[in-house]
Coordinates of C-alpha atoms in Angstrom, one line a residue:
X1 CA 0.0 0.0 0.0
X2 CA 1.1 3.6 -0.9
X3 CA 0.2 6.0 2.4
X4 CA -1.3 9.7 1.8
X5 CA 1.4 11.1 3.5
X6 CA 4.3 9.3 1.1
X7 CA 2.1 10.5 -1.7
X8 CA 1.7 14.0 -0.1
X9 CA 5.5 14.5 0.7
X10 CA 6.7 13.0 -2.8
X11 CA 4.5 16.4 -4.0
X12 CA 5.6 19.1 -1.5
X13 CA 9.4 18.1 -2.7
X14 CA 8.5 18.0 -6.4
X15 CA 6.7 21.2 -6.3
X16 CA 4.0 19.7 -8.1
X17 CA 0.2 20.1 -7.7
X18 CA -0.8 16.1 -8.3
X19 CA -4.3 17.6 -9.4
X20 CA -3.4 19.9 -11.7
X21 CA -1.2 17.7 -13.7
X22 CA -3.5 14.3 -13.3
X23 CA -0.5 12.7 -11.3
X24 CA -1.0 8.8 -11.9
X25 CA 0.3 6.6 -8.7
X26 CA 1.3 3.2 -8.7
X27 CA 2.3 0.5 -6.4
X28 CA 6.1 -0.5 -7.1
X29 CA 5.0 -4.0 -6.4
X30 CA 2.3 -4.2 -9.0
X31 CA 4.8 -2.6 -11.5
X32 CA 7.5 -5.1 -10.6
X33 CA 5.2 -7.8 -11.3
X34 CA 3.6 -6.6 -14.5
X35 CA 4.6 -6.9 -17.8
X36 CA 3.5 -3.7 -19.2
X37 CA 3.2 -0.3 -17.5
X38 CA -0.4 0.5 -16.4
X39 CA 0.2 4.2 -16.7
X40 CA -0.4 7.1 -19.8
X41 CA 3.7 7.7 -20.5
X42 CA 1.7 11.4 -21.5
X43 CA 1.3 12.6 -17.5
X44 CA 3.3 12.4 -14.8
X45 CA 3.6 8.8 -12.4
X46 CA 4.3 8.3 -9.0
X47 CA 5.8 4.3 -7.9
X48 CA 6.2 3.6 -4.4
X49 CA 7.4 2.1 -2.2
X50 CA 10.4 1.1 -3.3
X51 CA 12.3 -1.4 -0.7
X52 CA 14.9 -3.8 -2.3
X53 CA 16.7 -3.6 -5.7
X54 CA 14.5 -6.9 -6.9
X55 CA 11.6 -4.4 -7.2
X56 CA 13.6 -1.4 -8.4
X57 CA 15.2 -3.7 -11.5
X58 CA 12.3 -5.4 -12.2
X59 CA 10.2 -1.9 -12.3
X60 CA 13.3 -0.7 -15.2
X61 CA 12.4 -3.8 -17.4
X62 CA 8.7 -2.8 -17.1
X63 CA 9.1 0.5 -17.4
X64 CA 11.8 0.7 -20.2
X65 CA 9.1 -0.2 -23.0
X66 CA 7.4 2.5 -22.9
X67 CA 10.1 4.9 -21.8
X68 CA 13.3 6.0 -23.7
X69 CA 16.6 5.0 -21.7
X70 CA 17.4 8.7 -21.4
X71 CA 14.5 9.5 -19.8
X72 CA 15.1 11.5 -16.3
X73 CA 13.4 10.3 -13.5
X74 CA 13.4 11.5 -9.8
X75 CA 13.9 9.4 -6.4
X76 CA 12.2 10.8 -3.5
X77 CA 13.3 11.6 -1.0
X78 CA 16.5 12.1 -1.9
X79 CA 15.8 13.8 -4.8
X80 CA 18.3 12.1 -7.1
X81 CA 17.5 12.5 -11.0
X82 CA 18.8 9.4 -13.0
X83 CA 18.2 8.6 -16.5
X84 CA 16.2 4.9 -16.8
X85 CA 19.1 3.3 -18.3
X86 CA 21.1 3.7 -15.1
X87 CA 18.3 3.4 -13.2
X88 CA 19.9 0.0 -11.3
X89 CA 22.3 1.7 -10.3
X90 CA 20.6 3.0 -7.2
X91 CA 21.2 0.9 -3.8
X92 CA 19.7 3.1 -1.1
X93 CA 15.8 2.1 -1.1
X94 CA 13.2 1.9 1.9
X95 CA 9.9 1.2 2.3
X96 CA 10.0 5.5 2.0
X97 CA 11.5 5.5 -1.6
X98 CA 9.4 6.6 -4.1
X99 CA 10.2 7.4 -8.2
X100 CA 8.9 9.9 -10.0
X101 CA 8.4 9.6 -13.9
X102 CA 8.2 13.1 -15.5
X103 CA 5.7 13.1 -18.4
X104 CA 7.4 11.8 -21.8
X105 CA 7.6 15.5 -24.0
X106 CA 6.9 13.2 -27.3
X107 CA 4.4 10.9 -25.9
X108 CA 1.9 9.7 -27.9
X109 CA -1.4 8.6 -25.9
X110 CA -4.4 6.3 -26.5
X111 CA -6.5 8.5 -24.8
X112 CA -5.5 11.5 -27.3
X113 CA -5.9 9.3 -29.8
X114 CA -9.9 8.6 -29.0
X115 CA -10.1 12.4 -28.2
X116 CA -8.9 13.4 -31.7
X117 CA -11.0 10.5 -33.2
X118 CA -14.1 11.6 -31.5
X119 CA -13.2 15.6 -31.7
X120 CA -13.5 14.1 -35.7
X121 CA -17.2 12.6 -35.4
X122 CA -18.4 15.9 -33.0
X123 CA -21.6 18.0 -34.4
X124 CA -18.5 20.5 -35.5
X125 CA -16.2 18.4 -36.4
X126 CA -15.0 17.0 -39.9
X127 CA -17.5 17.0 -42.2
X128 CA -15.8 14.1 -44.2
X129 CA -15.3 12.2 -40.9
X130 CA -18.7 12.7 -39.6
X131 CA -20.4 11.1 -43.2
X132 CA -18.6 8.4 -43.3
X133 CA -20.2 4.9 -41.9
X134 CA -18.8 1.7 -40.6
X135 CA -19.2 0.4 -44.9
X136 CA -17.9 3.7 -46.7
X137 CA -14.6 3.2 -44.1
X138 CA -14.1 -0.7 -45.3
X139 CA -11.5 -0.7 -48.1
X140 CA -9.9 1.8 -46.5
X141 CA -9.2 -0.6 -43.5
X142 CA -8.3 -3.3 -46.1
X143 CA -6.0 -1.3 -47.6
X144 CA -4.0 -0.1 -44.6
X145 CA -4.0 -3.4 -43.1
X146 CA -2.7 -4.6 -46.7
X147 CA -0.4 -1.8 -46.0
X148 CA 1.0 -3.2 -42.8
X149 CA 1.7 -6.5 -43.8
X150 CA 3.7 -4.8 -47.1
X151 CA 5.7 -3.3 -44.5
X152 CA 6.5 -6.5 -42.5
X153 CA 7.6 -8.2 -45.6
X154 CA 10.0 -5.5 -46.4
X155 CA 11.0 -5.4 -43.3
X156 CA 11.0 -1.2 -43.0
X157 CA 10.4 -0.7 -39.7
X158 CA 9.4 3.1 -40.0
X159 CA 6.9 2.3 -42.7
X160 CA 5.3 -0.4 -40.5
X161 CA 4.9 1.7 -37.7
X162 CA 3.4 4.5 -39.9
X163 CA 1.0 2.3 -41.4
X164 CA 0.2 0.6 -37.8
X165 CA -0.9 4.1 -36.7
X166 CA -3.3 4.0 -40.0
X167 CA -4.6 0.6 -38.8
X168 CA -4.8 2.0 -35.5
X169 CA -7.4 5.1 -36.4
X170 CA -9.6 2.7 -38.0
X171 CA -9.8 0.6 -35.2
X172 CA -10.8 3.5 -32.9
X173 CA -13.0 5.5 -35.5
X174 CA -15.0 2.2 -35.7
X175 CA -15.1 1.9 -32.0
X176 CA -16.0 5.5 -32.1
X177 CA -18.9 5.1 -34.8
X178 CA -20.4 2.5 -32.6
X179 CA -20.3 4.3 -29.3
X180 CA -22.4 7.1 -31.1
X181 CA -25.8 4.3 -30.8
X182 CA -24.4 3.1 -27.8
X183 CA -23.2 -0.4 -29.4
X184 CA -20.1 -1.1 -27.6
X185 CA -16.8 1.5 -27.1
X186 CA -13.3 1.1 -27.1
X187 CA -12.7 -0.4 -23.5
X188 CA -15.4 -2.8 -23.9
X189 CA -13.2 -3.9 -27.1
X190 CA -10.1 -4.5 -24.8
X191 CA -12.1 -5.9 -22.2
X192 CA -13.1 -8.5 -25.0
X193 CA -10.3 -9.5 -26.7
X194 CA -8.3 -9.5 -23.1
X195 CA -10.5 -12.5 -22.0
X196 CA -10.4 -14.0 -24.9
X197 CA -6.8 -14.2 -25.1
X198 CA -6.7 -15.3 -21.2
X199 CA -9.4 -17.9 -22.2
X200 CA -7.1 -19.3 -24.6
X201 CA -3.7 -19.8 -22.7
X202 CA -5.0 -21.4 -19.7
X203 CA -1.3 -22.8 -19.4
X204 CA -0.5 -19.1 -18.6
X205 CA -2.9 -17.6 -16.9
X206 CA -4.6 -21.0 -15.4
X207 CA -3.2 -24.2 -14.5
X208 CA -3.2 -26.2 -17.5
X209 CA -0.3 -28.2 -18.4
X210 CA 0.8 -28.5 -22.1
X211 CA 4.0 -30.5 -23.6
X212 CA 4.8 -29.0 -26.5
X213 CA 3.5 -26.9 -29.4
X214 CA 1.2 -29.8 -30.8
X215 CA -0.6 -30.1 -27.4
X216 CA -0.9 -26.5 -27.4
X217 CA -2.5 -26.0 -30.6
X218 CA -4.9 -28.5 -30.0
X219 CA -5.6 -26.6 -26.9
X220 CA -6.1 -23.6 -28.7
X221 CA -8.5 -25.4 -31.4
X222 CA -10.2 -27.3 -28.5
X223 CA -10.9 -23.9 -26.4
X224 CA -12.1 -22.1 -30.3
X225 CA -14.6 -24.7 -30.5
X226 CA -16.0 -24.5 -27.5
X227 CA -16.5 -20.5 -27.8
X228 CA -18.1 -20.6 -30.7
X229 CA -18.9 -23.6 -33.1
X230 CA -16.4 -23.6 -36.1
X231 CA -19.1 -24.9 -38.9
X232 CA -23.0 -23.5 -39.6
X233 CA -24.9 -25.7 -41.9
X234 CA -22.0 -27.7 -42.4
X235 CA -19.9 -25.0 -44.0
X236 CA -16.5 -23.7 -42.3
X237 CA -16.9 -20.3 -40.7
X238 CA -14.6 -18.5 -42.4
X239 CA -14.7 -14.4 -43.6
X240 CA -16.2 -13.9 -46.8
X241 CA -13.5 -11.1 -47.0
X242 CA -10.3 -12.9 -47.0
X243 CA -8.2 -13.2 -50.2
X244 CA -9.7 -15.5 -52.2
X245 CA -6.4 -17.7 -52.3
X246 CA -5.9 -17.5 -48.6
X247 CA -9.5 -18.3 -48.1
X248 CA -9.3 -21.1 -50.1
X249 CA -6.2 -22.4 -48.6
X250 CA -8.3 -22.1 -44.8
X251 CA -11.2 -24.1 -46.7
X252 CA -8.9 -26.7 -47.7
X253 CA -7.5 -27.1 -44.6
X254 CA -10.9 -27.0 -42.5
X255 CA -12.1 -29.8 -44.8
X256 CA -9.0 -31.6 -45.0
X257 CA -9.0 -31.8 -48.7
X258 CA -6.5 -33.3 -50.2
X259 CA -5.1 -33.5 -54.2
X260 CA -1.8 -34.5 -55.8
X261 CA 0.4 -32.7 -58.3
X262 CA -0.8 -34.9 -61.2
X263 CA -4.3 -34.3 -60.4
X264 CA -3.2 -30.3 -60.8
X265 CA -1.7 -31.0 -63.8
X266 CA -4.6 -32.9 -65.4
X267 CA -6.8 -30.1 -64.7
X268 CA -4.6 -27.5 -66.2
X269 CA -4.3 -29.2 -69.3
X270 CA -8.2 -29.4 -69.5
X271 CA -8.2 -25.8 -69.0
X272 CA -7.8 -25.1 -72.5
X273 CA -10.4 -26.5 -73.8
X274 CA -12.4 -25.9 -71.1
X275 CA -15.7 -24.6 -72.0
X276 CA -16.0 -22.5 -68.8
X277 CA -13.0 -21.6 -68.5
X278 CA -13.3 -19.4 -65.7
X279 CA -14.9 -22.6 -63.2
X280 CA -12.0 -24.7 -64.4
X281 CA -9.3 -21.9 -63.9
X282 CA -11.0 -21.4 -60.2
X283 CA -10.9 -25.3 -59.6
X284 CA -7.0 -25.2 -60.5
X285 CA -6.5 -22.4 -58.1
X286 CA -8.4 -24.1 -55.3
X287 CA -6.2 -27.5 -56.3
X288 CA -3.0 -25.4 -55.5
X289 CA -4.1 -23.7 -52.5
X290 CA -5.1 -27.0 -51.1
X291 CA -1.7 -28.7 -52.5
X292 CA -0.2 -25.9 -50.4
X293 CA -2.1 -26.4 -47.5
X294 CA -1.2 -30.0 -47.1
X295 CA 2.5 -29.0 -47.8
X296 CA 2.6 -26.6 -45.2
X297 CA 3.1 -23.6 -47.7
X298 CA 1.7 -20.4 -47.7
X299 CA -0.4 -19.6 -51.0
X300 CA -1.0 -16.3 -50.3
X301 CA 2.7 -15.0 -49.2
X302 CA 4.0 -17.5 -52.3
X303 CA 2.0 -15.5 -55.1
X304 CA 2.4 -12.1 -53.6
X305 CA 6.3 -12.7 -53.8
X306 CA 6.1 -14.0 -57.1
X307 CA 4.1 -11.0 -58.2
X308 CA 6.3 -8.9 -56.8
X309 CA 9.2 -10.3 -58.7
X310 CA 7.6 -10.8 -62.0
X311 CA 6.7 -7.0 -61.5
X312 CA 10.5 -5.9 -60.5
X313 CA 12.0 -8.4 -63.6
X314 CA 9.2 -6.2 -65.9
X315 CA 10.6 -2.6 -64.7
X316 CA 14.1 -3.6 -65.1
X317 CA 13.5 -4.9 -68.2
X318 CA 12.2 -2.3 -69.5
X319 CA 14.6 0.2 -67.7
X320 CA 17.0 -1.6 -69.5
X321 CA 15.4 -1.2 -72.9
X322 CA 15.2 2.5 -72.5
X323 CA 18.8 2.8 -71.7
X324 CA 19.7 1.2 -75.2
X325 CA 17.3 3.3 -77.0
X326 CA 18.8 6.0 -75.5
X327 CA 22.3 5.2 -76.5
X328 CA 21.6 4.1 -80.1
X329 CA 19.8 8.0 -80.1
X330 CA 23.5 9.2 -79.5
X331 CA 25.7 7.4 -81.7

């Protein structure tokens, strides 16, 4: 427990009016024991108390992912600033240590975030942002999460955390759209999808036992089930707004179909003279995605790369062409 008067004194030496400035307090051995910091990095934090270095070294790990490693912080009531990265350095701790995080200046905040979002949707607010509807905002979400996975592949890390901030507006402009009617909001979202992920990792966050990936997965398949049945009217569940190709490679698996390379080939060569040529040309697509499947491939990542390299062979190609036209111009 954190007394008033710790709290109280950590203020009078900061000089700081913990109202005011919306001064967030934490228990140091809530923080130690976390894996995230429960606190906006955007205002000011208070952690205390602070007895032993255990505590102290495991509140740096927490707090060092949210928080750059030259950020100053303040021990009271000594007053000693350190930056985080020397933060273990510190040996003198009692149950009357506290640390004080200054606000970070370039802090970015979900709760600024949903302000800006909703400032957006207001009665005076952007008239673009308030017509738009939870349809006229789909291929835009499509296309940034295309976006972000475009930037995994390349591996550019500022363009995927660009485009994850993209993502991250649609997210909270379509938790915003269906707060308006009183649907659900954004904390109900988390609240969701943090059970869920409890739910599913009992061997975490219960006391089941797995040995191994295998008995994990069919953990994870078993638990999925049981949430919500996996086939209506016989028919996998799957999104209607997948890829086609990945779709069909998730269909494939569901059913457990299976189909040989000769098979494949058969069917391609019947393609030609196919009278629909469009069935059988969907039939040999739905044959390799399954042939994928069962070979532990990834359709959809496999034709995007090949795409992609027919498309940079193409440019160079015809950079290259240019070039000689060029030089045959100045002989």
């Amino acid at each position: 427990m954190i007394s008033i008067d710790l709290i109280k004194h950590a203020c009078e030496q900061l000089g700081i009016d913990p109202f005011a400035r919306g001064l967030q307090i934490a228990n140091a051995a809530e923080i130690a024991r976390s894996h995230y910091p429960p606190f906006d990095p955007a205002r000011p934090a208070l952690i205390a108390p602070i007895e032993n270095r255990e505590t102290l070294l495991n509140i740096k790990r927490v707090v060092s992912l949210t928080y750059s490693p030259s950020h100053t912080l303040t021990f009271i009531p000594s007053r000693q600033t350190i930056s985080l990265e020397n933060l273990d350095r510190v040996h003198d701790l009692n149950s009357d240590t506290a640390l004080y995080l200054a606000p970070r200046k370039d802090a970015g905040s979900f709760y600024a975030l949903a302000e800006i979002v909703a400032r957006l949707r207001a009665p005076d607010g952007c008239e673009w942002d308030r017509a738009q509807t939870r349809g006229t905002m789909r291929t835009f979400l499509l296309e940034e999460a295309y976006e972000v996975v475009e930037a995994i592949e390349r591996g550019e890390v500022e363009h995927l955390r660009e485009e994850l901030g993209d993502l991250l507006f649609h997210i909270f402009f379509q938790a915003q759209v269906a707060s308006e009617t009183n649907e659900f909001c954004l904390p109900d979202i988390a609240r969701d999808i943090s059970a869920k992920l409890v739910r599913r990792h009992p061997h975490i966050f219960g006391d089941a036992r797995v040995n191994g990936i295998g008995e994990l997965l069919e953990q994870w398949e078993r638990i999925k089930r049981s949430e919500k049945p996996e086939e209506k009217n016989g028919k996998p569940d799957l999104p209607r707004a997948l890829p086609a190709l990945m779709r069909a490679q998730k269909i494939a698996e569901k059913t457990k179909t299976r189909v040989n390379l000769k098979k494949i080939a058969a069917n391609v060569e019947k393609l030609s003279r196919a009278k629909n040529k469009e069935e059988k040309l969907g039939e040999v697509l739905f044959a390799l995605a399954a042939y994928a499947e069962e070979k532990k491939l990834d359709a959809e990542s496999a034709l995007r790369a090949a795409a992609g390299k027919n498309l940079t062979a193409k440019h160079a190609l015809s950079e290259a062409n240019g070039t000689q036209r060029a030089r045959r111009k100045n002989r």
